[in-house]
PDB file of C-alpha atoms in Angstrom:
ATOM      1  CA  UNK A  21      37.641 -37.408  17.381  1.00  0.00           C
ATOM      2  CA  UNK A  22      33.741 -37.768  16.931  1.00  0.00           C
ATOM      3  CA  UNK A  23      31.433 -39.509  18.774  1.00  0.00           C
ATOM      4  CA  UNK A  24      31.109 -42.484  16.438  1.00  0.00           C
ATOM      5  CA  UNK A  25      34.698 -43.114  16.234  1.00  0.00           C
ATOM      6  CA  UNK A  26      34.434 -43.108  20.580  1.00  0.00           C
ATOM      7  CA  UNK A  27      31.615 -45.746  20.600  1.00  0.00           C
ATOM      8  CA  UNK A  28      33.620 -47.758  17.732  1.00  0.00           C
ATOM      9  CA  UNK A  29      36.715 -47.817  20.186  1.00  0.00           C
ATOM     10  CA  UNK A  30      34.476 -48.643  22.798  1.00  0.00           C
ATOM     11  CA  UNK A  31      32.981 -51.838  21.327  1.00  0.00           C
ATOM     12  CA  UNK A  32      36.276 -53.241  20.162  1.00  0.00           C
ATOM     13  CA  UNK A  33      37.516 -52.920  24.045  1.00  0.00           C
ATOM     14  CA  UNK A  34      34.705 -54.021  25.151  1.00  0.00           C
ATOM     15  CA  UNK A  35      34.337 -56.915  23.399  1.00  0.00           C
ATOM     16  CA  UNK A  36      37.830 -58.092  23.329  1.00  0.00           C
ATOM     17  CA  UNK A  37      37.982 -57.673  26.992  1.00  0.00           C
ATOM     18  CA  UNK A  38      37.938 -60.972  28.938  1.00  0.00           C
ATOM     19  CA  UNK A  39      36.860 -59.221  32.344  1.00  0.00           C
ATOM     20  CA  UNK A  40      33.312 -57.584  30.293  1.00  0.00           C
ATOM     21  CA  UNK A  41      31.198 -57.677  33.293  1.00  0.00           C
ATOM     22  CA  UNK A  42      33.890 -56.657  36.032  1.00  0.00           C
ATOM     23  CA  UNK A  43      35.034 -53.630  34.278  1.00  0.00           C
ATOM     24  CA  UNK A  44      31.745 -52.267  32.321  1.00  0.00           C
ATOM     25  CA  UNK A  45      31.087 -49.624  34.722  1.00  0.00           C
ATOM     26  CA  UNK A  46      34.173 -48.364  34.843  1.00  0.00           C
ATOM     27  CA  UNK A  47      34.576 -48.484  31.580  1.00  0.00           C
ATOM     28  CA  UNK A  48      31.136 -46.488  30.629  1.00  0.00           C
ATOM     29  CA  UNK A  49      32.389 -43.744  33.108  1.00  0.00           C
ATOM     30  CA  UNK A  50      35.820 -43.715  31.717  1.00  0.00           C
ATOM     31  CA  UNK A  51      33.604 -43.921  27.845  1.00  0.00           C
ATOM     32  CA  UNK A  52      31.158 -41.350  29.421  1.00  0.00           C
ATOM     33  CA  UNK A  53      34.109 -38.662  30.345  1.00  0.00           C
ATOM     34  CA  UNK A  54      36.215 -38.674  27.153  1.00  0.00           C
ATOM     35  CA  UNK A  55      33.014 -38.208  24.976  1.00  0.00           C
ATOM     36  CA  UNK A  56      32.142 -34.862  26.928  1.00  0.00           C
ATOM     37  CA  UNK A  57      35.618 -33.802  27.233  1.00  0.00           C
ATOM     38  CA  UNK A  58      35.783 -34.677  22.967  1.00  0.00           C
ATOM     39  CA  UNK A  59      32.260 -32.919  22.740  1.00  0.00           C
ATOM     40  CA  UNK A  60      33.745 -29.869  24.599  1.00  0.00           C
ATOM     41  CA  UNK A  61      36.669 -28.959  22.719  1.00  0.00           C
ATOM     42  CA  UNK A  62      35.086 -29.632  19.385  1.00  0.00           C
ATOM     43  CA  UNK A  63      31.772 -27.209  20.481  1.00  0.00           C
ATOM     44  CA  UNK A  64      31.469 -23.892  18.231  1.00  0.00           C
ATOM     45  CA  UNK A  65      33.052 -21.443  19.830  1.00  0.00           C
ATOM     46  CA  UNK A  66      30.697 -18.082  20.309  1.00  0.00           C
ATOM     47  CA  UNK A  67      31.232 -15.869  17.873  1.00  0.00           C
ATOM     48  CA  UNK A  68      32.589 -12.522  20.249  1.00  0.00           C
ATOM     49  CA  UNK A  69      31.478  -9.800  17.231  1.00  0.00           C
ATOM     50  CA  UNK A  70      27.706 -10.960  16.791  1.00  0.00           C
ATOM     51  CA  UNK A  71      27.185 -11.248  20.601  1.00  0.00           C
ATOM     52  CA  UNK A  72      28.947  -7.720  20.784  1.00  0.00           C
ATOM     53  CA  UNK A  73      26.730  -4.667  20.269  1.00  0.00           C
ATOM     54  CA  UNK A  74      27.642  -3.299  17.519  1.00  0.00           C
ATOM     55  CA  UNK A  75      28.481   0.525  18.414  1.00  0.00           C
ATOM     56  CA  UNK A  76      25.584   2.552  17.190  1.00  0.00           C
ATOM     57  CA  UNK A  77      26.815   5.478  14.743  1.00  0.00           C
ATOM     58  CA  UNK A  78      26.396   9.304  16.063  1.00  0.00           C
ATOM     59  CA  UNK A  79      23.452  10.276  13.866  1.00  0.00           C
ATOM     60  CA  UNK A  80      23.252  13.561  15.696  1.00  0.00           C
ATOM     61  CA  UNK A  81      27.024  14.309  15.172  1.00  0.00           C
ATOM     62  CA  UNK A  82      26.646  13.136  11.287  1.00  0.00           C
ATOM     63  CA  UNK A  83      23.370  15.218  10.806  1.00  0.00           C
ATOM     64  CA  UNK A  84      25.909  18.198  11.644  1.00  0.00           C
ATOM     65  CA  UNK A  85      28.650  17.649   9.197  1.00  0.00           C
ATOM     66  CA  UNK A  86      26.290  16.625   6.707  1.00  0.00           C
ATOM     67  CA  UNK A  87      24.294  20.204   7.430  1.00  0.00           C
ATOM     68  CA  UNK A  88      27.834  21.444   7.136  1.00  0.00           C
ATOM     69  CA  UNK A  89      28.487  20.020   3.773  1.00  0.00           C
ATOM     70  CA  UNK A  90      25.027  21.791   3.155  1.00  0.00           C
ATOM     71  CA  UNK A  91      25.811  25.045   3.758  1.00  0.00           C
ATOM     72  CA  UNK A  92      29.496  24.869   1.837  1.00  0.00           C
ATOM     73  CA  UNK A  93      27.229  23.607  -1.150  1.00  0.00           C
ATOM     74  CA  UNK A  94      25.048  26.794  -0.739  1.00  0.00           C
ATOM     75  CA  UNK A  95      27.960  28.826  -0.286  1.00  0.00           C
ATOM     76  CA  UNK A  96      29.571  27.789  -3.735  1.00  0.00           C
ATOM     77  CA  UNK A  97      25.493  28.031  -5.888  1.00  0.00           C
ATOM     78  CA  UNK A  98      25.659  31.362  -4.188  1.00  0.00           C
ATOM     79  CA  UNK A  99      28.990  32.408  -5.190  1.00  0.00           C
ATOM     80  CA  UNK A 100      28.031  31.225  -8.386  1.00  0.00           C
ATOM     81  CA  UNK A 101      30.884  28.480  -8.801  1.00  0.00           C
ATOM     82  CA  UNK A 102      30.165  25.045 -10.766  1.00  0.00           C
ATOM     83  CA  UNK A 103      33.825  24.120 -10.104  1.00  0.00           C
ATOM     84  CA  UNK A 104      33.084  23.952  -6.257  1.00  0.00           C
ATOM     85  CA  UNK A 105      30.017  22.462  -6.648  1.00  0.00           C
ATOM     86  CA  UNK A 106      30.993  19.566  -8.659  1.00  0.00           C
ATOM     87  CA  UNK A 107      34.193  19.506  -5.979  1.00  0.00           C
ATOM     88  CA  UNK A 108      31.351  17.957  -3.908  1.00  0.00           C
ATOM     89  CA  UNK A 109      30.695  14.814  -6.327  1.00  0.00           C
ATOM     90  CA  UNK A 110      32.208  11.614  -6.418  1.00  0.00           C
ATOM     91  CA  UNK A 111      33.621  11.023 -10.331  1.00  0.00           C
ATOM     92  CA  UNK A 112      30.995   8.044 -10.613  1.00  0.00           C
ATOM     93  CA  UNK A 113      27.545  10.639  -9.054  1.00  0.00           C
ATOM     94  CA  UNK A 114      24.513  10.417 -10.362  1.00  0.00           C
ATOM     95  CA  UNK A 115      22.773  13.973 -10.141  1.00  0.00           C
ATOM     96  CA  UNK A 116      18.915  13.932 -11.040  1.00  0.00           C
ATOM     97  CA  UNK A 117      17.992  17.471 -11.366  1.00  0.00           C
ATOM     98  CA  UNK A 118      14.755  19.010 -12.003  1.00  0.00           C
ATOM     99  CA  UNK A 119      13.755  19.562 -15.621  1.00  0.00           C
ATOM    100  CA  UNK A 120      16.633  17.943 -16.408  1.00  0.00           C
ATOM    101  CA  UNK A 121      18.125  14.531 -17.629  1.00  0.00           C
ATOM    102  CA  UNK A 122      20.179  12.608 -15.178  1.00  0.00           C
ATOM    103  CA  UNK A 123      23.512  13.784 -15.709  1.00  0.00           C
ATOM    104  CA  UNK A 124      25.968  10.345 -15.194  1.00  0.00           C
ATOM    105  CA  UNK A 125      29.482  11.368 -13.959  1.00  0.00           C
ATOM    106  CA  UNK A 126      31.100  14.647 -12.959  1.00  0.00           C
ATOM    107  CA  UNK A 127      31.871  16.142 -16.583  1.00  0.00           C
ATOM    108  CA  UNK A 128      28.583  15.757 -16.731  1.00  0.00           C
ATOM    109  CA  UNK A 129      27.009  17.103 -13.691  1.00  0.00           C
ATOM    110  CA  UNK A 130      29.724  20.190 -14.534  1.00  0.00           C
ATOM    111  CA  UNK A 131      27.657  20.715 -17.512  1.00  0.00           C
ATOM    112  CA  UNK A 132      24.343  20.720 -16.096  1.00  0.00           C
ATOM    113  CA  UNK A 133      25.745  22.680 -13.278  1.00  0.00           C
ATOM    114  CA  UNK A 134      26.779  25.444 -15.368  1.00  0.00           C
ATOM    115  CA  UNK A 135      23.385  25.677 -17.490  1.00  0.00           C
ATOM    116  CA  UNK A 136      21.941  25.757 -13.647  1.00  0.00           C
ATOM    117  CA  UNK A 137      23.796  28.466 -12.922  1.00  0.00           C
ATOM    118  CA  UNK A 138      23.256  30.766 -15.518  1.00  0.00           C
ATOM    119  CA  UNK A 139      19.040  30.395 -15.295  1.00  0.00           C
ATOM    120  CA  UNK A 140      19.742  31.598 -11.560  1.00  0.00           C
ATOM    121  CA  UNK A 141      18.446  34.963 -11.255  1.00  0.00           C
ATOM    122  CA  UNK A 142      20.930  37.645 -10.390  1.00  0.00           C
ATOM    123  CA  UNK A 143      21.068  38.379  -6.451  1.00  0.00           C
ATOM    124  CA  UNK A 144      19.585  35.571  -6.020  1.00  0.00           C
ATOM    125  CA  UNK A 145      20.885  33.170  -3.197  1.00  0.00           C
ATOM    126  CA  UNK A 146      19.524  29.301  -2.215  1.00  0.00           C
ATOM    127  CA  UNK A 147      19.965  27.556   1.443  1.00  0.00           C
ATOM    128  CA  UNK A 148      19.953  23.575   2.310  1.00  0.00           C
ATOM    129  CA  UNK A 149      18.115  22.446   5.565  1.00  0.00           C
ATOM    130  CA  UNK A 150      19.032  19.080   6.741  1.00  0.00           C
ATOM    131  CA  UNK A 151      15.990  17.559   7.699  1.00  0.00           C
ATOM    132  CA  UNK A 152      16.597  13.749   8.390  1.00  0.00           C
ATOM    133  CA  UNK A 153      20.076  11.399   8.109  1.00  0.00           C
ATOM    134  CA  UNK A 154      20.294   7.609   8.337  1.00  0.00           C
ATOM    135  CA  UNK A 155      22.259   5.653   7.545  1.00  0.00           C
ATOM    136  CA  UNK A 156      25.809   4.645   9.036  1.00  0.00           C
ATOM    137  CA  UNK A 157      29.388   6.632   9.212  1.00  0.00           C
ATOM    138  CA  UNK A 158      30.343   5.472   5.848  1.00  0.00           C
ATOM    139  CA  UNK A 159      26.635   5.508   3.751  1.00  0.00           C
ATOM    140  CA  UNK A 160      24.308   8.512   4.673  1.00  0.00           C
ATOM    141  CA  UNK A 161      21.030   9.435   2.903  1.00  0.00           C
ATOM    142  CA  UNK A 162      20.091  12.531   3.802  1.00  0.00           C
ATOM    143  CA  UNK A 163      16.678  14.184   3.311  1.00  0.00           C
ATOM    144  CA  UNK A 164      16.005  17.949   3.042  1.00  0.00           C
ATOM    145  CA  UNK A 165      14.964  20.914   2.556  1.00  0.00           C
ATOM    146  CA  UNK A 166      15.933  23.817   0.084  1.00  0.00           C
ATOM    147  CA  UNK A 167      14.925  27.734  -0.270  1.00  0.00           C
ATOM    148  CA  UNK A 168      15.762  30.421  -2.910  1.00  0.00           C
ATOM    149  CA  UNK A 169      15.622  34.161  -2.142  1.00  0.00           C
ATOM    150  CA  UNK A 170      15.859  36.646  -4.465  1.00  0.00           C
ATOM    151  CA  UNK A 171      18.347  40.099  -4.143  1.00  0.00           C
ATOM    152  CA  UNK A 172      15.524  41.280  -1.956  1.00  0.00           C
ATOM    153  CA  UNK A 173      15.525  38.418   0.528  1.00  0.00           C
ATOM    154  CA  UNK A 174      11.670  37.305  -0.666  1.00  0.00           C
ATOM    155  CA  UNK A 175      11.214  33.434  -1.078  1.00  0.00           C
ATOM    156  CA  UNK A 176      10.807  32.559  -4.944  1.00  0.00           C
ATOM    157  CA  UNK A 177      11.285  29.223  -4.426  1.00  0.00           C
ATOM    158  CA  UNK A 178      11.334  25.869  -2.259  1.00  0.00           C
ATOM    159  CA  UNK A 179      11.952  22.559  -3.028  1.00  0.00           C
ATOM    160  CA  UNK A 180      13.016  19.159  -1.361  1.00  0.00           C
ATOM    161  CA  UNK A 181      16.062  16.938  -2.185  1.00  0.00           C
ATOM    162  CA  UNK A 182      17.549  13.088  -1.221  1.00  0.00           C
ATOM    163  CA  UNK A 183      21.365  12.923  -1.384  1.00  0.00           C
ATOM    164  CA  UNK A 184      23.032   9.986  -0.871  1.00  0.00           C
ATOM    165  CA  UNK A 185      26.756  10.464   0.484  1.00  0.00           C
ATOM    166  CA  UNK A 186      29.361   8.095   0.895  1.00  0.00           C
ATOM    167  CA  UNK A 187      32.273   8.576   3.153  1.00  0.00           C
ATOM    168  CA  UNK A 188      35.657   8.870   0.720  1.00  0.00           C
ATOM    169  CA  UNK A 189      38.917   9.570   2.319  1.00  0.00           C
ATOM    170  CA  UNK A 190      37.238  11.049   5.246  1.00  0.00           C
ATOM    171  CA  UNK A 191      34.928  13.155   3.951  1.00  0.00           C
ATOM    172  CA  UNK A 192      31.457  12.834   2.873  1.00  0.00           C
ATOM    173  CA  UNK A 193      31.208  12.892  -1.455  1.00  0.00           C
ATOM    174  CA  UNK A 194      27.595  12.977  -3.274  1.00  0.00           C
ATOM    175  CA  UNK A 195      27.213   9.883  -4.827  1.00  0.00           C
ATOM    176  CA  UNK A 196      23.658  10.407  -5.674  1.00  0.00           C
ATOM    177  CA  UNK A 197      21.316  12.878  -5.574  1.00  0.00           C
ATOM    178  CA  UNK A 198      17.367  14.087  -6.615  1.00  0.00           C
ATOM    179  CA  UNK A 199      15.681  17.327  -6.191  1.00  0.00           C
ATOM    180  CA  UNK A 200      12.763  19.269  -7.489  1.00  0.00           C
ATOM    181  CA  UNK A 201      10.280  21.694  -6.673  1.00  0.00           C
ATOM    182  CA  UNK A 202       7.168  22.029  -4.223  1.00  0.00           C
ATOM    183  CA  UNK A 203       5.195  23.876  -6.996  1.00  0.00           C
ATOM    184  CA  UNK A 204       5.967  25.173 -10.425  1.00  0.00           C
TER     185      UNK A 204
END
């Protein structure tokens, strides 16, 4: 019942009413009461999740399985397998590759994987260093590092890289990703 349908119901007593003057108070109190108690139960109720802090995700604990995922993607360039390294792709990725065209989709981030591959000096062995996460459980972009050594352990090469991973099944898939060199 709204407020205007309260007053209407009001008037209409009220004015029918032979005993007006007698009775007004009482009636205004009795008027007065129902509109608050009508007021009250039609009030928006609080909304319990936005006044709720939302729990804050463990950036420190997703920094280390992302690192993790790091080093299993280092593990499989050094082992020198483009089957395990596309493994870490989502079928829809986008992989942006230095001095290459993005490669759209995981047959096609196979293929570039594989010419990547085979321009790798032999010996030669690359790690990832997980500089900075954000992001939430299910949407991280990560920021990085990344170093090649040659057979000899000497630095040939460093570089930087953004990956974007999305939680799939419980476990974090490349969705996106960019990466080039610090020099040339």
């Amino acid at each position: 019942m709204g407020g205007g349908f309260l007053f209407f119901l009001f008037l209409t007593f009220y004015t029918l009413n032979p005993m007006k003057s007698k009775q007004l108070p009482l009636v205004l109190a009795a008027f007065a009461a129902l509109f608050l108690f009508v007021a009250g139960c039609n009030a928006p109720k609080k909304n319990e999740d936005a006044t709720a802090e939302k729990a804050q995700p463990d950036m420190a604990q997703i920094k280390t399985e992302i690192q993790g995922r790091g080093s299993d993607w280092a593990a499989a360039v050094n082992a020198r397998d483009a089957n395990a390294i596309a493994a870490f792709y989502s079928d829809d990725a986008v992989s942006m590759a230095d001095d290459y065209p993005p490669a759209v989709g995981n047959a096609a981030i196979l293929e570039s994987l594989q010419a990547f591959l085979a321009e790798l000096p032999e010996g030669s062995t690359v790690s990832y260093d997980t500089q900075e996460v954000f992001g939430d459980e299910d949407l991280v972009t990560e920021i990085g590092r990344m170093t090649r050594k040659d057979a000899s352990g000497k630095v040939f090469y460093t570089g930087k890289y953004m990956t974007i991973w999305e939680k799939q099944d419980g476990v974090y898939m490349c969705i996106r990703d960019i990466y080039n060199d610090d020099q040339k």
